[in-house]
Coordinates of C-alpha atoms in Angstrom, one line a residue:
M1 CA -23.3 195.2 167.5
S2 CA -26.8 193.9 166.8
K3 CA -29.7 196.0 165.7
W4 CA -31.2 195.6 169.0
W5 CA -28.6 197.2 170.9
L6 CA -28.3 199.9 168.3
E7 CA -31.9 200.8 168.8
R8 CA -31.6 200.8 172.6
L9 CA -28.5 203.1 172.3
Q10 CA -30.3 205.3 169.8
N11 CA -33.4 205.7 172.1
F12 CA -31.2 206.4 175.2
L13 CA -29.2 209.2 173.4
Q14 CA -32.4 210.7 172.0
S15 CA -34.0 210.8 175.3
T16 CA -30.9 212.3 176.7
L17 CA -30.6 215.0 174.0
D18 CA -34.4 215.8 174.6
W19 CA -33.7 216.3 178.3
I20 CA -30.7 218.5 177.6
K21 CA -32.6 220.7 175.3
A22 CA -35.6 220.9 177.8
V23 CA -33.2 222.1 180.4
Q24 CA -31.4 224.7 178.3
G25 CA -34.7 226.0 176.9
K26 CA -36.2 226.6 180.4
S27 CA -36.3 230.1 181.3
P28 CA -35.6 231.2 185.0
R29 CA -38.5 233.6 184.6
S30 CA -41.0 231.0 183.4
E31 CA -43.9 229.8 185.5
A32 CA -43.5 227.1 188.0
N33 CA -44.1 223.5 186.8
A34 CA -47.6 222.7 185.9
F35 CA -49.5 221.5 188.6
L36 CA -50.5 218.0 187.4
Q37 CA -47.2 217.5 185.4
K38 CA -43.5 218.5 185.5
D39 CA -42.2 220.4 182.5
V40 CA -38.7 218.6 182.7
H41 CA -38.2 215.0 183.5
V42 CA -34.8 213.4 183.9
P43 CA -35.0 210.4 181.6
T44 CA -35.3 207.1 183.6
P45 CA -32.1 205.5 182.0
I46 CA -30.0 208.5 183.5
V47 CA -31.7 208.1 186.8
A48 CA -31.0 204.3 187.1
A49 CA -27.4 205.0 185.9
G50 CA -27.0 207.8 188.5
A51 CA -28.2 205.4 191.2
L52 CA -25.8 202.8 190.2
A53 CA -23.1 205.2 190.2
A54 CA -23.9 206.3 193.7
L55 CA -24.0 202.7 194.8
F56 CA -20.7 202.1 193.3
I57 CA -19.1 204.9 195.2
V58 CA -20.6 203.6 198.4
L59 CA -19.2 200.1 198.1
V60 CA -15.9 200.9 196.4
P61 CA -14.1 201.7 199.8
R62 CA -15.1 198.5 201.2
V63 CA -14.2 196.3 198.4
G64 CA -10.8 197.9 197.7
F65 CA -9.3 199.8 194.9
Q66 CA -7.7 197.0 193.0
L67 CA -8.8 196.7 189.4
I68 CA -9.9 193.1 189.6
H69 CA -12.1 194.2 192.7
L70 CA -13.4 197.2 190.8
V71 CA -14.4 195.4 187.7
A72 CA -16.1 192.6 189.8
L73 CA -18.1 195.2 191.6
A74 CA -19.2 197.0 188.6
G75 CA -20.2 193.7 187.0
I76 CA -22.2 192.8 190.0
L77 CA -24.0 196.2 190.2
T78 CA -24.7 196.1 186.5
L79 CA -26.4 192.7 186.8
L80 CA -28.4 194.0 189.8
L81 CA -29.5 197.0 187.6
V82 CA -30.6 194.6 184.6
F83 CA -32.6 192.5 187.2
F84 CA -34.4 195.5 188.6
V85 CA -35.2 196.7 185.0
L86 CA -36.6 193.2 184.0
Y87 CA -38.5 193.1 187.3
F88 CA -40.1 196.5 186.6
R89 CA -41.1 195.5 183.1
M90 CA -42.7 192.2 184.2
D91 CA -44.3 192.9 187.5
L92 CA -44.6 196.8 187.9
P93 CA -44.8 198.2 184.5
Q94 CA -46.3 201.5 185.9
F95 CA -42.8 202.5 187.3
V96 CA -40.9 201.8 184.0
H97 CA -41.3 205.3 182.7
D98 CA -41.9 206.9 186.1
D99 CA -38.5 208.6 186.7
E100 CA -39.6 209.6 190.2
A101 CA -40.2 206.0 191.2
V102 CA -37.0 204.9 189.7
F103 CA -35.3 207.7 191.4
L104 CA -36.9 206.7 194.8
T105 CA -36.0 203.1 194.4
G106 CA -32.3 203.8 193.7
L107 CA -32.1 206.3 196.6
C108 CA -33.6 203.7 198.9
V109 CA -31.1 201.1 197.8
V110 CA -28.1 203.6 198.3
L111 CA -29.4 204.6 201.7
G112 CA -29.6 201.0 202.8
A113 CA -26.1 200.3 201.7
L114 CA -24.9 203.6 203.6
F115 CA -26.6 202.0 206.7
V116 CA -24.8 198.8 206.4
E117 CA -21.5 200.7 205.6
A118 CA -21.9 203.0 208.6
S119 CA -22.5 199.9 211.0
L120 CA -19.2 198.4 209.6
S121 CA -17.4 201.5 210.6
F122 CA -18.3 200.9 214.4
P123 CA -17.1 197.2 215.0
S124 CA -18.7 197.4 218.6
V125 CA -22.2 197.9 217.0
S126 CA -24.0 194.8 216.3
F127 CA -25.6 194.2 212.8
A128 CA -29.0 193.8 214.4
A129 CA -29.1 197.5 214.9
I130 CA -28.8 198.3 211.2
P131 CA -32.3 200.0 210.3
L132 CA -32.9 198.2 207.1
G133 CA -36.4 197.9 208.3
A134 CA -36.8 201.6 207.6
I135 CA -36.1 201.0 204.0
A136 CA -38.7 198.2 203.8
I137 CA -41.4 200.3 205.6
L138 CA -40.7 203.4 203.3
V139 CA -40.8 201.5 200.1
T140 CA -44.0 199.6 201.2
L141 CA -45.6 203.1 201.9
L142 CA -44.3 205.1 198.9
L143 CA -44.0 202.5 196.2
H144 CA -45.1 198.8 196.4
M145 CA -44.9 196.0 198.9
R146 CA -43.4 193.5 196.3
L147 CA -40.9 196.0 195.5
A148 CA -39.9 196.5 199.2
L149 CA -39.4 192.8 199.5
L150 CA -37.1 192.7 196.6
I151 CA -35.0 195.5 198.0
S152 CA -35.0 193.9 201.4
V153 CA -33.5 190.8 199.8
V154 CA -30.8 192.6 198.0
L155 CA -29.8 194.8 201.0
S156 CA -29.9 191.8 203.4
L157 CA -27.5 189.8 201.0
L158 CA -25.3 192.8 200.7
A159 CA -25.1 193.1 204.4
G160 CA -24.4 189.3 204.9
T161 CA -21.7 189.6 202.1
L162 CA -20.0 192.5 203.8
Y163 CA -20.2 190.9 207.1
H164 CA -17.8 188.2 206.0
Y165 CA -20.4 186.2 204.1
S166 CA -22.6 185.7 207.2
L167 CA -25.9 183.8 206.7
D168 CA -26.9 184.9 210.2
V169 CA -26.8 188.5 209.1
T170 CA -28.7 187.9 206.0
L171 CA -31.5 186.0 207.8
A172 CA -31.9 188.3 210.8
L173 CA -31.8 191.5 208.7
F174 CA -34.3 190.0 205.9
S175 CA -36.7 188.6 208.6
G176 CA -36.9 191.9 210.4
S177 CA -37.4 193.8 207.2
A178 CA -40.2 191.3 206.0
A179 CA -41.9 191.9 209.5
G180 CA -41.7 195.6 208.7
I181 CA -43.3 195.2 205.4
L182 CA -46.2 193.2 206.5
A183 CA -46.9 195.7 209.3
A184 CA -46.6 198.7 207.0
R185 CA -49.3 197.3 204.7
H186 CA -51.8 198.5 207.3
V187 CA -50.4 201.8 208.4
R188 CA -52.9 204.5 208.8
T189 CA -51.4 206.8 211.4
R190 CA -47.9 207.7 212.4
G191 CA -48.2 205.6 215.5
D192 CA -48.6 202.5 213.2
I193 CA -45.1 203.0 212.1
L194 CA -43.8 202.7 215.6
R195 CA -45.7 199.4 215.8
A196 CA -44.0 198.4 212.6
G197 CA -40.7 199.1 214.4
F198 CA -41.7 196.9 217.3
H199 CA -42.5 193.9 214.9
V200 CA -39.0 194.5 213.3
A201 CA -37.4 194.3 216.7
W202 CA -39.0 191.1 217.9
V203 CA -38.7 189.2 214.8
T204 CA -35.0 190.1 214.4
F205 CA -34.4 189.1 218.1
A206 CA -36.3 185.7 217.5
V207 CA -34.2 184.9 214.4
L208 CA -31.0 185.7 216.3
L209 CA -32.1 183.2 219.1
V210 CA -32.8 180.6 216.4
T211 CA -29.5 181.0 214.6
D212 CA -27.6 181.0 217.8
A213 CA -29.4 177.8 218.9
L214 CA -28.6 176.1 215.5
Q215 CA -25.0 177.1 215.8
G216 CA -24.8 175.4 219.3
H217 CA -24.5 178.6 221.3
F218 CA -27.0 177.3 223.8
V219 CA -26.1 173.9 225.3
S220 CA -29.4 173.8 227.1
F221 CA -32.3 176.1 227.9
S222 CA -30.8 176.8 231.1
A223 CA -27.8 178.3 229.4
M224 CA -30.0 181.0 227.8
N225 CA -29.0 183.4 230.6
S226 CA -29.5 187.0 230.6
W227 CA -25.8 187.7 230.0
I228 CA -26.4 186.4 226.4
L229 CA -30.0 187.4 225.8
L230 CA -30.0 190.9 227.1
P231 CA -27.4 192.4 224.7
Q232 CA -29.0 190.7 221.6
A233 CA -32.5 191.9 222.8
G234 CA -30.9 195.3 223.3
W235 CA -29.5 195.6 219.8
A236 CA -32.7 194.2 218.2
I237 CA -34.8 196.7 220.0
L238 CA -32.4 199.6 219.0
G239 CA -32.7 198.3 215.4
G240 CA -36.5 198.5 215.7
L241 CA -36.5 201.9 217.2
L242 CA -34.1 203.1 214.6
S243 CA -36.2 201.5 211.7
A244 CA -39.3 203.3 213.0
G245 CA -37.5 206.6 213.8
V246 CA -35.8 206.8 210.3
A247 CA -39.0 206.0 208.5
L248 CA -40.8 208.7 210.4
A249 CA -38.3 211.4 209.8
L250 CA -37.7 210.5 206.1
L251 CA -41.3 209.9 205.1
P252 CA -42.7 213.5 204.9
F253 CA -39.6 214.6 202.9
L254 CA -39.7 211.8 200.5
E255 CA -43.5 211.8 200.2
S256 CA -43.4 215.6 199.2
F257 CA -40.2 215.6 197.0
F258 CA -41.2 212.4 194.9
S259 CA -45.0 213.3 194.8
R260 CA -46.0 210.3 196.6
I261 CA -49.0 210.0 199.1
T262 CA -49.5 207.6 201.8
N263 CA -52.6 206.6 203.9
I264 CA -51.3 208.9 206.7
T265 CA -51.7 211.9 204.5
L266 CA -54.8 210.7 203.0
L267 CA -56.4 210.4 206.4
E268 CA -55.2 213.9 207.1
L269 CA -56.4 215.3 204.1
G270 CA -60.0 213.7 204.5
D271 CA -60.5 215.7 207.7
F272 CA -63.3 218.1 207.1
N273 CA -62.0 220.4 209.6
R274 CA -59.2 221.5 206.9
P275 CA -59.8 224.8 205.7
L276 CA -60.8 224.0 202.1
L277 CA -63.3 221.3 203.0
R278 CA -64.7 223.4 205.8
R279 CA -65.3 226.2 203.2
L280 CA -67.0 223.6 201.0
M281 CA -69.2 222.5 203.8
I282 CA -70.3 226.1 204.6
E283 CA -70.4 227.7 201.1
A284 CA -71.9 225.0 199.2
P285 CA -73.8 222.7 201.6
G286 CA -75.5 220.8 198.6
T287 CA -72.3 220.0 197.1
Y288 CA -70.9 218.9 200.3
H289 CA -73.7 216.4 200.9
H290 CA -73.3 215.1 197.3
T291 CA -69.6 214.7 197.9
L292 CA -70.2 212.6 200.9
L293 CA -72.4 210.2 199.0
V294 CA -70.3 210.0 196.1
A295 CA -67.1 209.4 198.1
A296 CA -68.9 206.5 199.9
L297 CA -70.0 205.0 196.5
A298 CA -66.4 205.3 195.3
E299 CA -64.9 203.8 198.3
Q300 CA -67.0 200.6 198.2
A301 CA -66.5 200.2 194.6
A302 CA -62.7 200.6 194.8
E303 CA -62.6 198.0 197.5
A304 CA -64.5 195.6 195.4
V305 CA -62.0 195.8 192.5
G306 CA -58.8 195.9 194.6
A307 CA -58.1 199.8 194.0
N308 CA -57.1 202.1 196.6
S309 CA -60.2 202.8 198.5
L310 CA -59.0 205.4 200.8
L311 CA -57.6 207.4 197.9
A312 CA -61.0 207.0 196.0
R313 CA -62.8 208.4 199.1
V314 CA -60.5 211.3 199.9
G315 CA -60.2 212.1 196.2
M316 CA -64.0 212.6 195.9
Y317 CA -64.1 214.9 198.8
Y318 CA -62.1 217.3 196.7
H319 CA -63.6 216.6 193.3
D320 CA -66.0 219.4 193.2
I321 CA -64.3 222.0 195.2
G322 CA -64.5 224.5 192.3
K323 CA -68.2 224.7 192.7
M324 CA -67.9 226.7 195.9
L325 CA -67.1 229.9 194.0
H326 CA -70.3 230.0 192.1
P327 CA -72.6 227.5 194.0
E328 CA -75.9 229.0 193.0
Y329 CA -75.2 227.8 189.3
F330 CA -75.3 224.1 190.4
I331 CA -78.5 222.2 190.9
E332 CA -77.7 220.5 194.3
N333 CA -77.2 224.1 195.9
Q334 CA -80.5 225.5 194.3
T335 CA -82.8 225.0 197.5
M336 CA -85.7 227.0 195.8
R337 CA -86.3 224.6 193.2
R338 CA -89.6 222.5 193.7
N339 CA -88.8 219.5 191.6
A340 CA -86.1 218.0 189.1
K341 CA -87.8 218.8 186.0
E342 CA -88.0 222.5 186.9
K343 CA -85.5 224.5 184.8
P344 CA -82.7 225.9 186.8
E345 CA -83.5 229.5 187.8
H346 CA -79.9 230.9 187.4
H347 CA -79.5 229.7 183.9
D348 CA -82.9 231.1 182.8
K349 CA -81.4 234.2 181.3
L350 CA -78.2 232.5 179.9
N351 CA -78.0 230.9 176.6
P352 CA -76.8 227.1 176.5
S353 CA -73.3 228.0 175.4
I354 CA -72.8 230.6 178.3
S355 CA -74.3 228.1 180.7
S356 CA -71.9 225.4 179.7
L357 CA -69.1 227.7 180.2
V358 CA -70.1 228.4 183.8
I359 CA -70.4 224.7 184.5
L360 CA -67.0 224.0 182.7
S361 CA -65.3 226.8 185.0
H362 CA -65.8 224.8 188.2
V363 CA -62.9 222.6 187.0
K364 CA -60.6 225.4 186.4
D365 CA -61.7 226.9 189.7
G366 CA -61.1 223.7 191.6
M367 CA -57.7 223.3 190.2
A368 CA -56.9 226.9 191.3
L369 CA -58.3 226.3 194.7
A370 CA -56.2 223.0 194.9
R371 CA -53.1 224.8 193.9
A372 CA -53.7 227.6 196.4
Y373 CA -54.3 225.1 199.3
N374 CA -51.4 222.8 198.4
V375 CA -53.6 219.9 197.8
P376 CA -51.3 216.9 196.5
Q377 CA -51.4 216.0 193.0
D378 CA -52.7 212.5 193.5
I379 CA -55.9 214.1 195.0
A380 CA -55.9 217.1 192.8
R381 CA -56.3 214.7 189.6
F382 CA -59.7 213.9 190.7
I383 CA -60.9 217.4 189.9
P384 CA -60.5 217.3 185.9
E385 CA -60.5 213.4 185.5
H386 CA -63.8 212.8 187.3
H387 CA -65.3 214.5 184.2
G388 CA -62.8 213.5 181.7
T389 CA -63.9 214.7 178.2
S390 CA -67.6 214.1 179.0
L391 CA -70.4 215.9 177.2
I392 CA -72.4 218.4 179.3
K393 CA -75.5 216.8 177.8
Y394 CA -78.2 219.0 179.4
F395 CA -77.1 222.3 177.7
Y396 CA -75.9 220.6 174.6
V397 CA -79.6 219.1 174.0
Q398 CA -80.8 222.7 174.5
A399 CA -78.3 224.0 172.0
L400 CA -79.4 221.3 169.5
A401 CA -83.1 222.3 170.0
Q402 CA -82.3 226.1 169.3
D403 CA -79.9 225.5 166.5
E404 CA -79.1 222.0 165.6
E405 CA -76.4 222.6 162.8
E406 CA -74.4 225.1 164.9
A407 CA -74.5 223.2 168.0
E408 CA -73.4 219.9 166.2
A409 CA -70.4 222.0 164.8
A410 CA -69.5 223.2 168.1
E411 CA -69.9 220.0 170.1
S412 CA -66.5 220.2 171.4
S413 CA -67.3 223.4 173.3
Y414 CA -69.8 221.4 175.2
R415 CA -67.3 218.9 176.5
Y416 CA -65.1 219.0 179.5
P417 CA -61.3 219.7 178.8
G418 CA -60.1 216.5 180.4
P419 CA -57.9 214.6 180.8
R420 CA -59.7 211.4 180.9
P421 CA -59.2 209.2 183.9
H422 CA -55.6 207.6 184.2
S423 CA -56.1 205.5 187.3
K424 CA -58.7 203.1 188.5
E425 CA -59.7 205.4 191.4
T426 CA -60.4 208.5 189.2
A427 CA -62.3 206.4 186.8
I428 CA -64.5 205.0 189.7
G429 CA -64.8 208.5 190.8
M430 CA -66.2 209.7 187.5
M431 CA -68.8 206.8 187.5
A432 CA -69.9 207.4 191.0
D433 CA -70.4 211.1 190.4
S434 CA -72.7 210.4 187.5
V435 CA -74.8 207.4 189.0
E436 CA -75.3 209.5 192.2
A437 CA -76.6 212.4 190.2
A438 CA -78.8 210.3 187.9
S439 CA -80.4 208.1 190.6
R440 CA -81.9 211.2 192.3
A441 CA -84.2 211.6 189.5
L442 CA -85.3 208.1 189.4
E443 CA -88.8 207.2 190.4
E444 CA -89.3 204.1 192.5
P445 CA -85.6 203.3 193.0
T446 CA -85.7 199.5 193.3
Y447 CA -82.5 197.5 193.1
E448 CA -83.4 196.2 189.6
R449 CA -84.1 199.8 188.4
L450 CA -81.0 201.2 190.1
H451 CA -78.8 198.3 188.6
A452 CA -80.2 199.1 185.1
L453 CA -79.5 202.8 185.4
V454 CA -76.0 202.2 186.6
E455 CA -75.3 199.8 183.9
K456 CA -76.6 202.2 181.2
I457 CA -74.5 205.1 182.6
V458 CA -71.1 203.0 183.0
F459 CA -71.4 201.5 179.5
S460 CA -72.3 204.9 178.0
K461 CA -68.8 206.1 179.5
L462 CA -67.3 203.1 178.0
E463 CA -68.6 203.8 174.6
D464 CA -67.6 207.5 174.9
N465 CA -63.9 206.3 175.3
Q466 CA -63.5 207.8 178.8
F467 CA -61.8 204.7 180.1
D468 CA -59.2 204.3 177.3
A469 CA -56.3 205.6 179.6
C470 CA -57.0 203.6 182.8
P471 CA -56.5 199.9 183.6
L472 CA -60.3 198.9 184.2
T473 CA -61.4 195.8 182.5
I474 CA -64.9 194.7 181.6
Q475 CA -65.0 192.4 184.8
D476 CA -64.1 195.5 186.9
L477 CA -66.8 197.4 185.5
R478 CA -69.4 194.6 186.1
T479 CA -68.1 194.5 189.8
I480 CA -68.3 198.2 190.0
I481 CA -71.8 198.2 188.6
K482 CA -73.0 195.6 191.0
S483 CA -71.3 197.7 194.1
F484 CA -73.0 200.9 193.1
A485 CA -76.4 199.2 192.7
Q486 CA -76.2 197.6 196.2
S487 CA -74.9 201.0 197.7
L488 CA -77.7 203.1 196.1
S489 CA -80.4 200.5 197.1
A490 CA -79.1 200.9 200.6
I491 CA -79.4 204.6 200.3
Y492 CA -82.8 204.7 198.8
H493 CA -84.4 202.0 201.1
V494 CA -88.0 202.0 201.6
R495 CA -89.1 203.4 205.0
I496 CA -92.2 202.4 206.8
E497 CA -94.8 205.1 208.0
Y498 CA -94.8 205.4 211.6
P499 CA -98.2 205.7 213.5
E500 CA -99.0 208.6 215.4
M501 CA -99.6 208.2 219.2
Q502 CA -103.3 208.6 220.2
N503 CA -103.7 211.4 222.7
P504 CA -104.5 209.9 226.2
R505 CA -107.9 210.8 227.4

């Protein structure tokens, strides 16, 4: 055995032992899992092996229990597992160590195999009714479109093989699944899933007609009578309805269990009639207005760099919810101030260290509110990550003026606890929050001055190592700077002075 395989085996055994120790050491009286991370993760190799075993159990009754058949099935499934692992590493590296994503991938493949197996148990049911489109839709919404396409290829080939190596079955099911994938890309409401099922149905029916025509089932167009068309159309429609129905039924459970978030949920979370956002609007109106502007900036910048613009917008709706518990300590809610240079009145009697603690507390308060209102993890991450480990510069400078040596020694106490942004969306939120606040104090906000201000702030974040954990490039930062400058120049555009009407004599 080569050293490479020994190293792989050692890593696998070590991760397994770590998992077992973590499970054994977990007290039933301990607190629930941390809000933004789970205390115990099943290692991804174990998850993948479990999915492979489940698929083997599903297919064994169909291929038979002879030794040669069992060995052949095990070999094919092992090759399939290796193929998926290599694909993840090359095209979707973010899923390599994500045990939930691997688990969900395996579950979808097993579910698709179960659908095929169930249809084979009823010979009177046409293969066109197999709801493989549901798997394609779910994987597109919960994981990735390219992964959905790959799984559709695998499941369609599996179905064609089990249906006596039928190319018709493979073509029809794959085409319907591909139509579901393309339609699911633009899903924003649950009604869009029904439309995706409609696309699965008509594409499957069209492919059935083409394959029948190619096989000579229709001597002429006149031979395409209702006796042939109606059954095929009926099975295709049933397959489309089942695809939409299964996707609608499973989506909420899979989304919750595997900590995924879809555009449907994002739109629901972005409704300001939800209790938490309504509280923000009433209890901290200045923060609410700031939130709307920052969310608009983040959405446009995310769109410009190909990030999830809807996630960026909705995430920024929640980024400052912690301020509603003590809104008077934050400048946007201090309505009695006359100008930006005036000292914040609620911090007048506090020394800089206490003021910084008050400011820091809004992150902890926000996390507590997010937990209490069951805000999904992908949205709650914006609360700590939009600050990262940034310095609370205003009060740190005040502390330096009072006692420079002591303040320099305690610089870490004037920094947010983090973590730093781990995604493009939260990093964009961090930049949007900073540039929107700074632009309010800018005199004569022309496009050139706004661009210079935004560039200074963004690259100061870069120099402070705030983007070390997220996949932003320098080119992305340049694009984001341009987007922010354009958006801010539109917000602070010049208005003409309207003349007053002369009173008629």
